[in-house]
Amino acid sequence: QVQVLESGGGPVESGGSLRLSCEAPGHGFNNHAIGWFRQAPGKERDVVAGISYSGTQTWLEDSVKGRFTISRDRAKDVVYLQMNSLKSEDSGTYYCAPLLGLYSDERPRAAWERGSIYWGQGTQVVVSS
């Protein structure tokens, strides 16, 4: 069974920065495109960033362009989400998962169903204004 670990969240003031990390110990994500997903209270989980398995192609949701950067360290098998100039609307629980559709014209989506047991616990980001 895949175990996903997201970390790096926490409380931060508006305008601040955080770096989230995503790992899958014992399974690894190096052969997958990976996405970061945000779930705000009362809302659906939605993709905010994605990166190809090679790390050469990335996708960012419009609201985070210019502020967020997704990257991966294939040697460590870790995917990062650097979040700068944080806003209150960035608050939520952030998850990572394999990604589909990164190379298409459609919005990328998670490879896992909403209720899949593979989703990790996520890491919570709280941006105070």
CSV table of N, CA, C and O in Angstrom, one decimal:
chain,number,residue,atom,x,y,z
A,1,GLN,N,0.8,-1.2,0.0
A,1,GLN,CA,0.0,0.0,0.0
A,1,GLN,C,0.9,1.2,0.0
A,1,GLN,O,1.9,1.3,0.7
A,2,VAL,N,0.5,2.2,-0.8
A,2,VAL,CA,1.3,3.4,-0.9
A,2,VAL,C,1.1,4.3,0.3
A,2,VAL,O,-0.1,4.5,0.7
A,3,GLN,N,2.1,4.8,0.9
A,3,GLN,CA,2.0,5.7,2.0
A,3,GLN,C,2.6,7.0,1.6
A,3,GLN,O,3.7,7.1,1.1
A,4,VAL,N,1.8,8.1,1.7
A,4,VAL,CA,2.2,9.4,1.3
A,4,VAL,C,2.4,10.3,2.5
A,4,VAL,O,1.5,10.3,3.4
A,5,LEU,N,3.5,11.0,2.5
A,5,LEU,CA,3.7,11.9,3.6
A,5,LEU,C,3.9,13.3,3.1
A,5,LEU,O,4.8,13.6,2.3
A,6,GLU,N,3.0,14.2,3.5
A,6,GLU,CA,3.1,15.6,3.2
A,6,GLU,C,3.6,16.3,4.5
A,6,GLU,O,3.1,16.0,5.6
A,7,SER,N,4.4,17.3,4.3
A,7,SER,CA,4.9,18.0,5.5
A,7,SER,C,5.3,19.5,5.1
A,7,SER,O,5.4,19.8,3.9
A,8,GLY,N,5.5,20.3,6.1
A,8,GLY,CA,6.0,21.6,5.9
A,8,GLY,C,4.9,22.7,6.1
A,8,GLY,O,5.3,23.9,6.0
A,9,GLY,N,3.7,22.3,6.3
A,9,GLY,CA,2.7,23.3,6.6
A,9,GLY,C,2.8,23.9,7.9
A,9,GLY,O,3.6,23.6,8.7
A,10,GLY,N,1.9,24.9,8.2
A,10,GLY,CA,1.9,25.5,9.5
A,10,GLY,C,1.2,26.9,9.4
A,10,GLY,O,0.7,27.3,8.3
A,11,PRO,N,1.2,27.6,10.5
A,11,PRO,CA,0.7,29.0,10.5
A,11,PRO,C,1.7,30.0,9.9
A,11,PRO,O,2.9,29.8,10.1
A,12,VAL,N,1.3,30.9,9.1
A,12,VAL,CA,2.2,31.9,8.5
A,12,VAL,C,1.4,33.2,8.3
A,12,VAL,O,0.1,33.1,8.1
A,13,GLU,N,2.0,34.3,8.4
A,13,GLU,CA,1.4,35.6,8.2
A,13,GLU,C,1.2,35.8,6.7
A,13,GLU,O,2.1,35.3,5.9
A,14,SER,N,0.3,36.6,6.3
A,14,SER,CA,0.1,37.0,4.9
A,14,SER,C,1.4,37.6,4.4
A,14,SER,O,2.0,38.4,5.1
A,15,GLY,N,1.8,37.2,3.2
A,15,GLY,CA,3.1,37.6,2.6
A,15,GLY,C,4.2,36.8,2.9
A,15,GLY,O,5.3,36.9,2.4
A,16,GLY,N,4.1,35.8,3.8
A,16,GLY,CA,5.1,34.9,4.2
A,16,GLY,C,5.3,33.8,3.2
A,16,GLY,O,4.7,33.7,2.2
A,17,SER,N,6.2,32.9,3.6
A,17,SER,CA,6.6,31.7,2.7
A,17,SER,C,6.6,30.4,3.5
A,17,SER,O,6.8,30.4,4.7
A,18,LEU,N,6.3,29.4,2.8
A,18,LEU,CA,6.4,28.0,3.3
A,18,LEU,C,6.9,27.1,2.2
A,18,LEU,O,6.7,27.4,1.0
A,19,ARG,N,7.6,26.0,2.5
A,19,ARG,CA,7.9,25.0,1.6
A,19,ARG,C,7.4,23.7,2.0
A,19,ARG,O,7.7,23.2,3.1
A,20,LEU,N,6.5,23.1,1.2
A,20,LEU,CA,5.9,21.8,1.5
A,20,LEU,C,6.7,20.7,0.8
A,20,LEU,O,7.3,20.9,-0.3
A,21,SER,N,6.7,19.6,1.4
A,21,SER,CA,7.4,18.4,0.9
A,21,SER,C,6.5,17.2,0.8
A,21,SER,O,5.6,17.1,1.6
A,22,CYS,N,6.7,16.4,-0.2
A,22,CYS,CA,5.9,15.2,-0.5
A,22,CYS,C,6.8,14.0,-0.7
A,22,CYS,O,7.7,14.1,-1.6
A,23,GLU,N,6.6,13.0,0.0
A,23,GLU,CA,7.3,11.7,-0.1
A,23,GLU,C,6.4,10.5,-0.1
A,23,GLU,O,5.3,10.6,0.5
A,24,ALA,N,6.9,9.5,-0.7
A,24,ALA,CA,6.1,8.2,-0.6
A,24,ALA,C,7.1,7.1,-0.2
A,24,ALA,O,7.6,6.3,-1.0
A,25,PRO,N,7.5,7.0,1.1
A,25,PRO,CA,8.5,6.1,1.6
A,25,PRO,C,8.1,4.7,1.2
A,25,PRO,O,7.0,4.2,1.4
A,26,GLY,N,9.1,4.0,0.7
A,26,GLY,CA,8.9,2.6,0.3
A,26,GLY,C,8.3,2.3,-1.0
A,26,GLY,O,8.3,1.2,-1.5
A,27,HIS,N,7.8,3.4,-1.6
A,27,HIS,CA,7.1,3.2,-2.9
A,27,HIS,C,7.8,4.1,-3.9
A,27,HIS,O,8.2,3.7,-5.0
A,28,GLY,N,7.9,5.4,-3.6
A,28,GLY,CA,8.5,6.3,-4.5
A,28,GLY,C,7.6,6.9,-5.5
A,28,GLY,O,6.7,6.3,-6.0
A,29,PHE,N,7.9,8.1,-5.9
A,29,PHE,CA,7.1,8.9,-6.9
A,29,PHE,C,7.9,9.2,-8.1
A,29,PHE,O,7.5,9.9,-9.0
A,30,ASN,N,9.2,8.7,-8.2
A,30,ASN,CA,10.0,9.1,-9.3
A,30,ASN,C,9.5,8.8,-10.7
A,30,ASN,O,9.9,9.5,-11.7
A,31,ASN,N,8.7,7.8,-10.8
A,31,ASN,CA,8.1,7.4,-12.1
A,31,ASN,C,6.8,8.1,-12.5
A,31,ASN,O,6.2,7.7,-13.4
A,32,HIS,N,6.4,9.0,-11.7
A,32,HIS,CA,5.1,9.6,-11.8
A,32,HIS,C,5.1,11.1,-11.9
A,32,HIS,O,6.0,11.8,-11.3
A,33,ALA,N,4.2,11.7,-12.7
A,33,ALA,CA,4.0,13.1,-12.6
A,33,ALA,C,3.2,13.3,-11.3
A,33,ALA,O,2.4,12.4,-10.9
A,34,ILE,N,3.5,14.3,-10.6
A,34,ILE,CA,3.0,14.5,-9.2
A,34,ILE,C,2.3,15.9,-9.2
A,34,ILE,O,2.8,16.9,-9.7
A,35,GLY,N,1.2,15.9,-8.5
A,35,GLY,CA,0.5,17.2,-8.3
A,35,GLY,C,0.3,17.5,-6.8
A,35,GLY,O,0.3,16.6,-5.9
A,36,TRP,N,0.2,18.8,-6.5
A,36,TRP,CA,-0.2,19.3,-5.2
A,36,TRP,C,-1.6,19.8,-5.3
A,36,TRP,O,-2.0,20.5,-6.3
A,37,PHE,N,-2.4,19.4,-4.3
A,37,PHE,CA,-3.8,19.7,-4.3
A,37,PHE,C,-4.1,20.4,-3.0
A,37,PHE,O,-3.5,20.2,-1.9
A,38,ARG,N,-5.0,21.4,-3.1
A,38,ARG,CA,-5.4,22.1,-1.9
A,38,ARG,C,-6.9,21.9,-1.6
A,38,ARG,O,-7.7,22.0,-2.5
A,39,GLN,N,-7.2,21.7,-0.4
A,39,GLN,CA,-8.6,21.6,0.0
A,39,GLN,C,-8.9,22.7,1.1
A,39,GLN,O,-8.4,22.5,2.2
A,40,ALA,N,-9.6,23.7,0.8
A,40,ALA,CA,-10.0,24.7,1.7
A,40,ALA,C,-11.2,24.2,2.5
A,40,ALA,O,-12.0,23.4,2.0
A,41,PRO,N,-11.5,24.8,3.7
A,41,PRO,CA,-12.6,24.3,4.5
A,41,PRO,C,-13.9,24.5,3.7
A,41,PRO,O,-14.2,25.5,3.1
A,42,GLY,N,-14.7,23.4,3.6
A,42,GLY,CA,-16.0,23.4,2.9
A,42,GLY,C,-15.9,23.4,1.4
A,42,GLY,O,-16.9,23.5,0.7
A,43,LYS,N,-14.7,23.1,0.9
A,43,LYS,CA,-14.6,23.1,-0.6
A,43,LYS,C,-13.9,21.8,-1.0
A,43,LYS,O,-13.4,21.0,-0.2
A,44,GLU,N,-14.1,21.5,-2.3
A,44,GLU,CA,-13.5,20.3,-2.9
A,44,GLU,C,-12.0,20.5,-3.0
A,44,GLU,O,-11.4,21.6,-3.1
A,45,ARG,N,-11.3,19.4,-2.9
A,45,ARG,CA,-9.9,19.3,-3.2
A,45,ARG,C,-9.6,19.6,-4.6
A,45,ARG,O,-10.2,19.0,-5.5
A,46,ASP,N,-8.7,20.5,-4.9
A,46,ASP,CA,-8.4,20.9,-6.3
A,46,ASP,C,-6.9,21.1,-6.5
A,46,ASP,O,-6.1,21.4,-5.6
A,47,VAL,N,-6.5,20.8,-7.7
A,47,VAL,CA,-5.1,20.9,-8.1
A,47,VAL,C,-4.6,22.3,-8.1
A,47,VAL,O,-5.3,23.2,-8.6
A,48,VAL,N,-3.4,22.5,-7.6
A,48,VAL,CA,-2.8,23.9,-7.7
A,48,VAL,C,-1.4,23.9,-8.4
A,48,VAL,O,-1.0,24.9,-8.9
A,49,ALA,N,-0.8,22.7,-8.5
A,49,ALA,CA,0.5,22.6,-9.2
A,49,ALA,C,0.8,21.2,-9.6
A,49,ALA,O,0.3,20.2,-8.9
A,50,GLY,N,1.6,21.0,-10.6
A,50,GLY,CA,1.9,19.7,-11.1
A,50,GLY,C,3.3,19.7,-11.7
A,50,GLY,O,3.8,20.8,-12.2
A,51,ILE,N,4.0,18.6,-11.7
A,51,ILE,CA,5.3,18.5,-12.3
A,51,ILE,C,5.4,17.1,-12.9
A,51,ILE,O,4.9,16.1,-12.4
A,52,SER,N,6.1,17.1,-14.1
A,52,SER,CA,6.3,15.9,-14.8
A,52,SER,C,7.3,14.9,-14.0
A,52,SER,O,8.0,15.4,-13.1
A,53,TYR,N,7.3,13.7,-14.4
A,53,TYR,CA,8.2,12.7,-13.7
A,53,TYR,C,9.7,13.1,-13.8
A,53,TYR,O,10.5,12.9,-12.9
A,54,SER,N,10.0,13.8,-15.0
A,54,SER,CA,11.4,14.2,-15.2
A,54,SER,C,11.7,15.5,-14.5
A,54,SER,O,12.9,15.9,-14.3
A,55,GLY,N,10.7,16.2,-14.2
A,55,GLY,CA,10.9,17.5,-13.5
A,55,GLY,C,11.0,18.7,-14.5
A,55,GLY,O,11.2,19.8,-14.2
A,56,THR,N,10.9,18.4,-15.8
A,56,THR,CA,11.2,19.4,-16.8
A,56,THR,C,9.9,20.2,-17.2
A,56,THR,O,10.0,21.2,-17.8
A,57,GLN,N,8.8,19.7,-16.9
A,57,GLN,CA,7.5,20.3,-17.2
A,57,GLN,C,6.7,20.6,-15.9
A,57,GLN,O,6.6,19.7,-15.1
A,58,THR,N,6.2,21.8,-15.8
A,58,THR,CA,5.4,22.1,-14.6
A,58,THR,C,4.1,22.8,-15.1
A,58,THR,O,4.0,23.3,-16.2
A,59,TRP,N,3.2,22.8,-14.2
A,59,TRP,CA,1.9,23.4,-14.4
A,59,TRP,C,1.5,24.1,-13.1
A,59,TRP,O,1.7,23.5,-12.0
A,60,LEU,N,1.0,25.3,-13.2
A,60,LEU,CA,0.5,26.1,-12.0
A,60,LEU,C,-0.9,26.6,-12.3
A,60,LEU,O,-1.2,27.1,-13.3
A,61,GLU,N,-1.7,26.5,-11.3
A,61,GLU,CA,-3.0,27.1,-11.3
A,61,GLU,C,-2.9,28.6,-11.4
A,61,GLU,O,-1.9,29.2,-10.8
A,62,ASP,N,-3.8,29.3,-12.1
A,62,ASP,CA,-3.6,30.7,-12.4
A,62,ASP,C,-3.4,31.6,-11.1
A,62,ASP,O,-2.6,32.5,-11.1
A,63,SER,N,-4.1,31.2,-10.0
A,63,SER,CA,-4.1,32.0,-8.8
A,63,SER,C,-2.8,31.9,-8.1
A,63,SER,O,-2.5,32.8,-7.2
A,64,VAL,N,-1.9,31.0,-8.4
A,64,VAL,CA,-0.6,30.8,-7.7
A,64,VAL,C,0.5,31.1,-8.6
A,64,VAL,O,1.7,31.1,-8.1
A,65,LYS,N,0.3,31.4,-9.9
A,65,LYS,CA,1.4,31.7,-10.8
A,65,LYS,C,2.2,32.9,-10.3
A,65,LYS,O,1.6,33.9,-9.9
A,66,GLY,N,3.5,32.9,-10.3
A,66,GLY,CA,4.3,34.0,-9.9
A,66,GLY,C,4.6,33.9,-8.4
A,66,GLY,O,5.4,34.7,-7.9
A,67,ARG,N,3.9,33.0,-7.7
A,67,ARG,CA,4.1,32.9,-6.2
A,67,ARG,C,4.5,31.6,-5.8
A,67,ARG,O,5.3,31.4,-4.8
A,68,PHE,N,4.0,30.5,-6.4
A,68,PHE,CA,4.3,29.2,-6.1
A,68,PHE,C,5.3,28.6,-7.1
A,68,PHE,O,5.2,28.9,-8.3
A,69,THR,N,6.1,27.7,-6.6
A,69,THR,CA,7.0,26.9,-7.5
A,69,THR,C,7.0,25.5,-7.1
A,69,THR,O,7.2,25.2,-5.9
A,70,ILE,N,6.8,24.6,-8.1
A,70,ILE,CA,6.9,23.2,-7.8
A,70,ILE,C,8.2,22.6,-8.4
A,70,ILE,O,8.6,23.0,-9.5
A,71,SER,N,8.8,21.7,-7.6
A,71,SER,CA,10.1,21.2,-8.1
A,71,SER,C,10.2,19.8,-7.5
A,71,SER,O,9.4,19.4,-6.6
A,72,ARG,N,11.2,19.0,-7.9
A,72,ARG,CA,11.4,17.7,-7.4
A,72,ARG,C,12.9,17.4,-7.3
A,72,ARG,O,13.6,17.9,-8.2
A,73,ASP,N,13.3,16.6,-6.4
A,73,ASP,CA,14.6,16.1,-6.2
A,73,ASP,C,14.5,14.6,-6.5
A,73,ASP,O,14.1,13.9,-5.6
A,74,ARG,N,14.9,14.2,-7.6
A,74,ARG,CA,14.8,12.8,-8.0
A,74,ARG,C,15.7,11.9,-7.2
A,74,ARG,O,15.5,10.8,-6.9
A,75,ALA,N,16.9,12.5,-6.8
A,75,ALA,CA,17.8,11.7,-6.0
A,75,ALA,C,17.2,11.4,-4.6
A,75,ALA,O,17.4,10.3,-4.1
A,76,LYS,N,16.4,12.3,-4.1
A,76,LYS,CA,15.8,12.1,-2.8
A,76,LYS,C,14.4,11.6,-2.9
A,76,LYS,O,13.8,11.2,-1.9
A,77,ASP,N,13.9,11.6,-4.1
A,77,ASP,CA,12.5,11.2,-4.4
A,77,ASP,C,11.5,12.1,-3.6
A,77,ASP,O,10.6,11.5,-2.9
A,78,VAL,N,11.7,13.3,-3.6
A,78,VAL,CA,10.8,14.3,-2.9
A,78,VAL,C,10.3,15.3,-3.9
A,78,VAL,O,11.1,15.8,-4.8
A,79,VAL,N,9.1,15.7,-3.7
A,79,VAL,CA,8.5,16.8,-4.5
A,79,VAL,C,8.2,17.9,-3.6
A,79,VAL,O,7.6,17.7,-2.5
A,80,TYR,N,8.5,19.1,-4.0
A,80,TYR,CA,8.4,20.3,-3.2
A,80,TYR,C,7.4,21.3,-3.8
A,80,TYR,O,7.2,21.3,-5.0
A,81,LEU,N,6.8,22.1,-2.9
A,81,LEU,CA,6.0,23.2,-3.3
A,81,LEU,C,6.4,24.4,-2.5
A,81,LEU,O,6.2,24.5,-1.3
A,82,GLN,N,7.1,25.3,-3.2
A,82,GLN,CA,7.6,26.5,-2.5
A,82,GLN,C,6.5,27.6,-2.7
A,82,GLN,O,6.1,27.9,-3.8
A,83,MET,N,6.0,28.1,-1.6
A,83,MET,CA,4.9,29.0,-1.6
A,83,MET,C,5.4,30.4,-1.0
A,83,MET,O,5.7,30.4,0.1
A,84,ASN,N,5.4,31.4,-1.9
A,84,ASN,CA,5.8,32.7,-1.5
A,84,ASN,C,4.6,33.7,-1.6
A,84,ASN,O,3.6,33.4,-2.2
A,85,SER,N,4.7,34.8,-0.9
A,85,SER,CA,3.7,35.8,-1.0
A,85,SER,C,2.3,35.2,-0.7
A,85,SER,O,1.3,35.5,-1.4
A,86,LEU,N,2.3,34.5,0.4
A,86,LEU,CA,1.0,33.8,0.7
A,86,LEU,C,-0.1,34.7,1.1
A,86,LEU,O,0.1,35.8,1.7
A,87,LYS,N,-1.3,34.3,0.7
A,87,LYS,CA,-2.5,35.0,0.9
A,87,LYS,C,-3.5,34.2,1.7
A,87,LYS,O,-3.3,33.0,1.8
A,88,SER,N,-4.4,34.8,2.3
A,88,SER,CA,-5.4,34.1,3.2
A,88,SER,C,-6.1,33.0,2.4
A,88,SER,O,-6.4,32.0,2.9
A,89,GLU,N,-6.4,33.3,1.1
A,89,GLU,CA,-7.1,32.3,0.3
A,89,GLU,C,-6.2,31.1,-0.1
A,89,GLU,O,-6.7,30.1,-0.7
A,90,ASP,N,-5.0,31.1,0.3
A,90,ASP,CA,-4.1,29.9,0.1
A,90,ASP,C,-4.3,28.9,1.2
A,90,ASP,O,-3.8,27.8,1.2
A,91,SER,N,-5.0,29.3,2.3
A,91,SER,CA,-5.1,28.5,3.4
A,91,SER,C,-5.9,27.2,3.0
A,91,SER,O,-6.8,27.2,2.2
A,92,GLY,N,-5.5,26.1,3.7
A,92,GLY,CA,-6.2,24.8,3.4
A,92,GLY,C,-5.3,23.7,3.8
A,92,GLY,O,-4.1,23.9,4.2
A,93,THR,N,-5.7,22.5,3.5
A,93,THR,CA,-4.9,21.3,3.7
A,93,THR,C,-4.4,20.9,2.3
A,93,THR,O,-5.1,20.8,1.3
A,94,TYR,N,-3.1,20.7,2.3
A,94,TYR,CA,-2.4,20.4,1.0
A,94,TYR,C,-2.0,19.0,0.9
A,94,TYR,O,-1.5,18.4,1.9
A,95,TYR,N,-2.3,18.4,-0.2
A,95,TYR,CA,-2.1,17.0,-0.4
A,95,TYR,C,-1.2,16.8,-1.7
A,95,TYR,O,-1.3,17.7,-2.6
A,96,CYS,N,-0.6,15.7,-1.8
A,96,CYS,CA,0.1,15.4,-3.1
A,96,CYS,C,-0.3,14.0,-3.6
A,96,CYS,O,-0.8,13.2,-2.7
A,97,ALA,N,-0.3,13.8,-4.9
A,97,ALA,CA,-0.7,12.6,-5.4
A,97,ALA,C,-0.2,12.5,-6.9
A,97,ALA,O,0.1,13.5,-7.5
A,98,PRO,N,-0.1,11.3,-7.4
A,98,PRO,CA,0.2,11.2,-8.8
A,98,PRO,C,-0.9,11.9,-9.7
A,98,PRO,O,-2.0,12.0,-9.3
A,99,LEU,N,-0.4,12.5,-10.8
A,99,LEU,CA,-1.2,13.4,-11.6
A,99,LEU,C,-1.4,12.9,-13.0
A,99,LEU,O,-0.5,12.3,-13.6
A,100,LEU,N,-2.6,13.1,-13.5
A,100,LEU,CA,-2.9,12.8,-14.9
A,100,LEU,C,-3.2,14.1,-15.6
A,100,LEU,O,-3.7,15.1,-15.0
A,101,GLY,N,-3.0,14.0,-16.9
A,101,GLY,CA,-3.4,15.1,-17.8
A,101,GLY,C,-2.4,16.3,-17.8
A,101,GLY,O,-2.7,17.4,-18.3
A,102,LEU,N,-1.2,16.1,-17.3
A,102,LEU,CA,-0.2,17.2,-17.3
A,102,LEU,C,0.1,17.6,-18.7
A,102,LEU,O,0.4,18.8,-18.9
A,103,TYR,N,0.1,16.7,-19.6
A,103,TYR,CA,0.6,17.0,-20.9
A,103,TYR,C,-0.6,17.3,-21.9
A,103,TYR,O,-0.4,17.4,-23.1
A,104,SER,N,-1.8,17.4,-21.4
A,104,SER,CA,-2.9,17.7,-22.3
A,104,SER,C,-3.3,19.2,-22.1
A,104,SER,O,-2.8,19.9,-21.3
A,105,ASP,N,-4.3,19.5,-22.9
A,105,ASP,CA,-4.9,20.9,-22.8
A,105,ASP,C,-5.9,21.0,-21.6
A,105,ASP,O,-6.4,22.1,-21.3
A,106,GLU,N,-6.3,19.9,-21.0
A,106,GLU,CA,-7.2,19.9,-20.0
A,106,GLU,C,-6.6,20.2,-18.6
A,106,GLU,O,-5.4,20.1,-18.5
A,107,ARG,N,-7.4,20.5,-17.7
A,107,ARG,CA,-6.8,20.8,-16.3
A,107,ARG,C,-6.3,19.4,-15.7
A,107,ARG,O,-7.0,18.4,-15.8
A,108,PRO,N,-5.1,19.4,-15.2
A,108,PRO,CA,-4.6,18.2,-14.6
A,108,PRO,C,-5.5,17.7,-13.5
A,108,PRO,O,-6.2,18.5,-12.9
A,109,ARG,N,-5.5,16.4,-13.2
A,109,ARG,CA,-6.3,15.9,-12.2
A,109,ARG,C,-5.6,14.8,-11.5
A,109,ARG,O,-4.6,14.2,-12.0
A,110,ALA,N,-6.0,14.4,-10.3
A,110,ALA,CA,-5.4,13.4,-9.5
A,110,ALA,C,-5.6,12.0,-10.1
A,110,ALA,O,-6.7,11.8,-10.7
A,111,ALA,N,-4.7,11.2,-10.0
A,111,ALA,CA,-4.8,9.8,-10.5
A,111,ALA,C,-5.7,9.0,-9.6
A,111,ALA,O,-6.1,7.9,-9.9
A,112,TRP,N,-5.8,9.4,-8.3
A,112,TRP,CA,-6.6,8.7,-7.3
A,112,TRP,C,-8.0,9.3,-7.2
A,112,TRP,O,-8.2,10.5,-7.3
A,113,GLU,N,-8.9,8.5,-7.0
A,113,GLU,CA,-10.3,8.9,-6.8
A,113,GLU,C,-10.4,9.7,-5.5
A,113,GLU,O,-9.5,9.6,-4.6
A,114,ARG,N,-11.4,10.5,-5.3
A,114,ARG,CA,-11.6,11.3,-4.1
A,114,ARG,C,-11.5,10.5,-2.9
A,114,ARG,O,-10.9,10.9,-1.9
A,115,GLY,N,-12.1,9.4,-2.8
A,115,GLY,CA,-12.1,8.6,-1.6
A,115,GLY,C,-11.1,7.5,-1.5
A,115,GLY,O,-11.2,6.7,-0.6
A,116,SER,N,-10.1,7.6,-2.3
A,116,SER,CA,-9.0,6.6,-2.3
A,116,SER,C,-8.3,6.5,-1.0
A,116,SER,O,-8.1,7.5,-0.4
A,117,ILE,N,-7.9,5.3,-0.6
A,117,ILE,CA,-7.2,5.1,0.6
A,117,ILE,C,-5.8,5.6,0.5
A,117,ILE,O,-5.0,5.7,1.5
A,118,TYR,N,-5.3,5.9,-0.7
A,118,TYR,CA,-3.9,6.3,-0.9
A,118,TYR,C,-3.7,7.7,-0.5
A,118,TYR,O,-2.5,8.1,-0.3
A,119,TRP,N,-4.7,8.5,-0.4
A,119,TRP,CA,-4.4,9.9,0.0
A,119,TRP,C,-3.8,10.0,1.4
A,119,TRP,O,-4.2,9.2,2.2
A,120,GLY,N,-2.8,10.8,1.5
A,120,GLY,CA,-2.2,11.0,2.8
A,120,GLY,C,-3.0,11.9,3.7
A,120,GLY,O,-4.1,12.3,3.4
A,121,GLN,N,-2.5,12.2,4.8
A,121,GLN,CA,-3.2,13.1,5.8
A,121,GLN,C,-3.1,14.6,5.4
A,121,GLN,O,-3.9,15.4,5.9
A,122,GLY,N,-2.2,14.9,4.5
A,122,GLY,CA,-2.1,16.3,4.1
A,122,GLY,C,-1.3,17.1,5.1
A,122,GLY,O,-1.0,16.6,6.2
A,123,THR,N,-1.0,18.3,4.8
A,123,THR,CA,-0.4,19.2,5.7
A,123,THR,C,-1.1,20.6,5.6
A,123,THR,O,-1.4,21.1,4.5
A,124,GLN,N,-1.4,21.1,6.8
A,124,GLN,CA,-2.3,22.2,6.8
A,124,GLN,C,-1.6,23.5,6.8
A,124,GLN,O,-0.5,23.7,7.5
A,125,VAL,N,-2.1,24.4,6.0
A,125,VAL,CA,-1.5,25.8,5.8
A,125,VAL,C,-2.5,26.8,6.3
A,125,VAL,O,-3.7,26.8,5.8
A,126,VAL,N,-2.1,27.6,7.2
A,126,VAL,CA,-3.1,28.6,7.7
A,126,VAL,C,-2.4,30.0,7.6
A,126,VAL,O,-1.4,30.3,8.2
A,127,VAL,N,-2.9,30.8,6.7
A,127,VAL,CA,-2.4,32.1,6.4
A,127,VAL,C,-3.3,33.2,7.1
A,127,VAL,O,-4.5,33.3,6.8
A,128,SER,N,-2.7,33.9,8.0
A,128,SER,CA,-3.4,34.9,8.7
A,128,SER,C,-3.1,36.3,8.1
A,128,SER,O,-2.0,36.6,7.7
A,129,SER,N,-4.2,37.1,8.0
A,129,SER,CA,-4.0,38.4,7.4
A,129,SER,C,-3.8,39.5,8.4
A,129,SER,O,-3.9,39.2,9.6
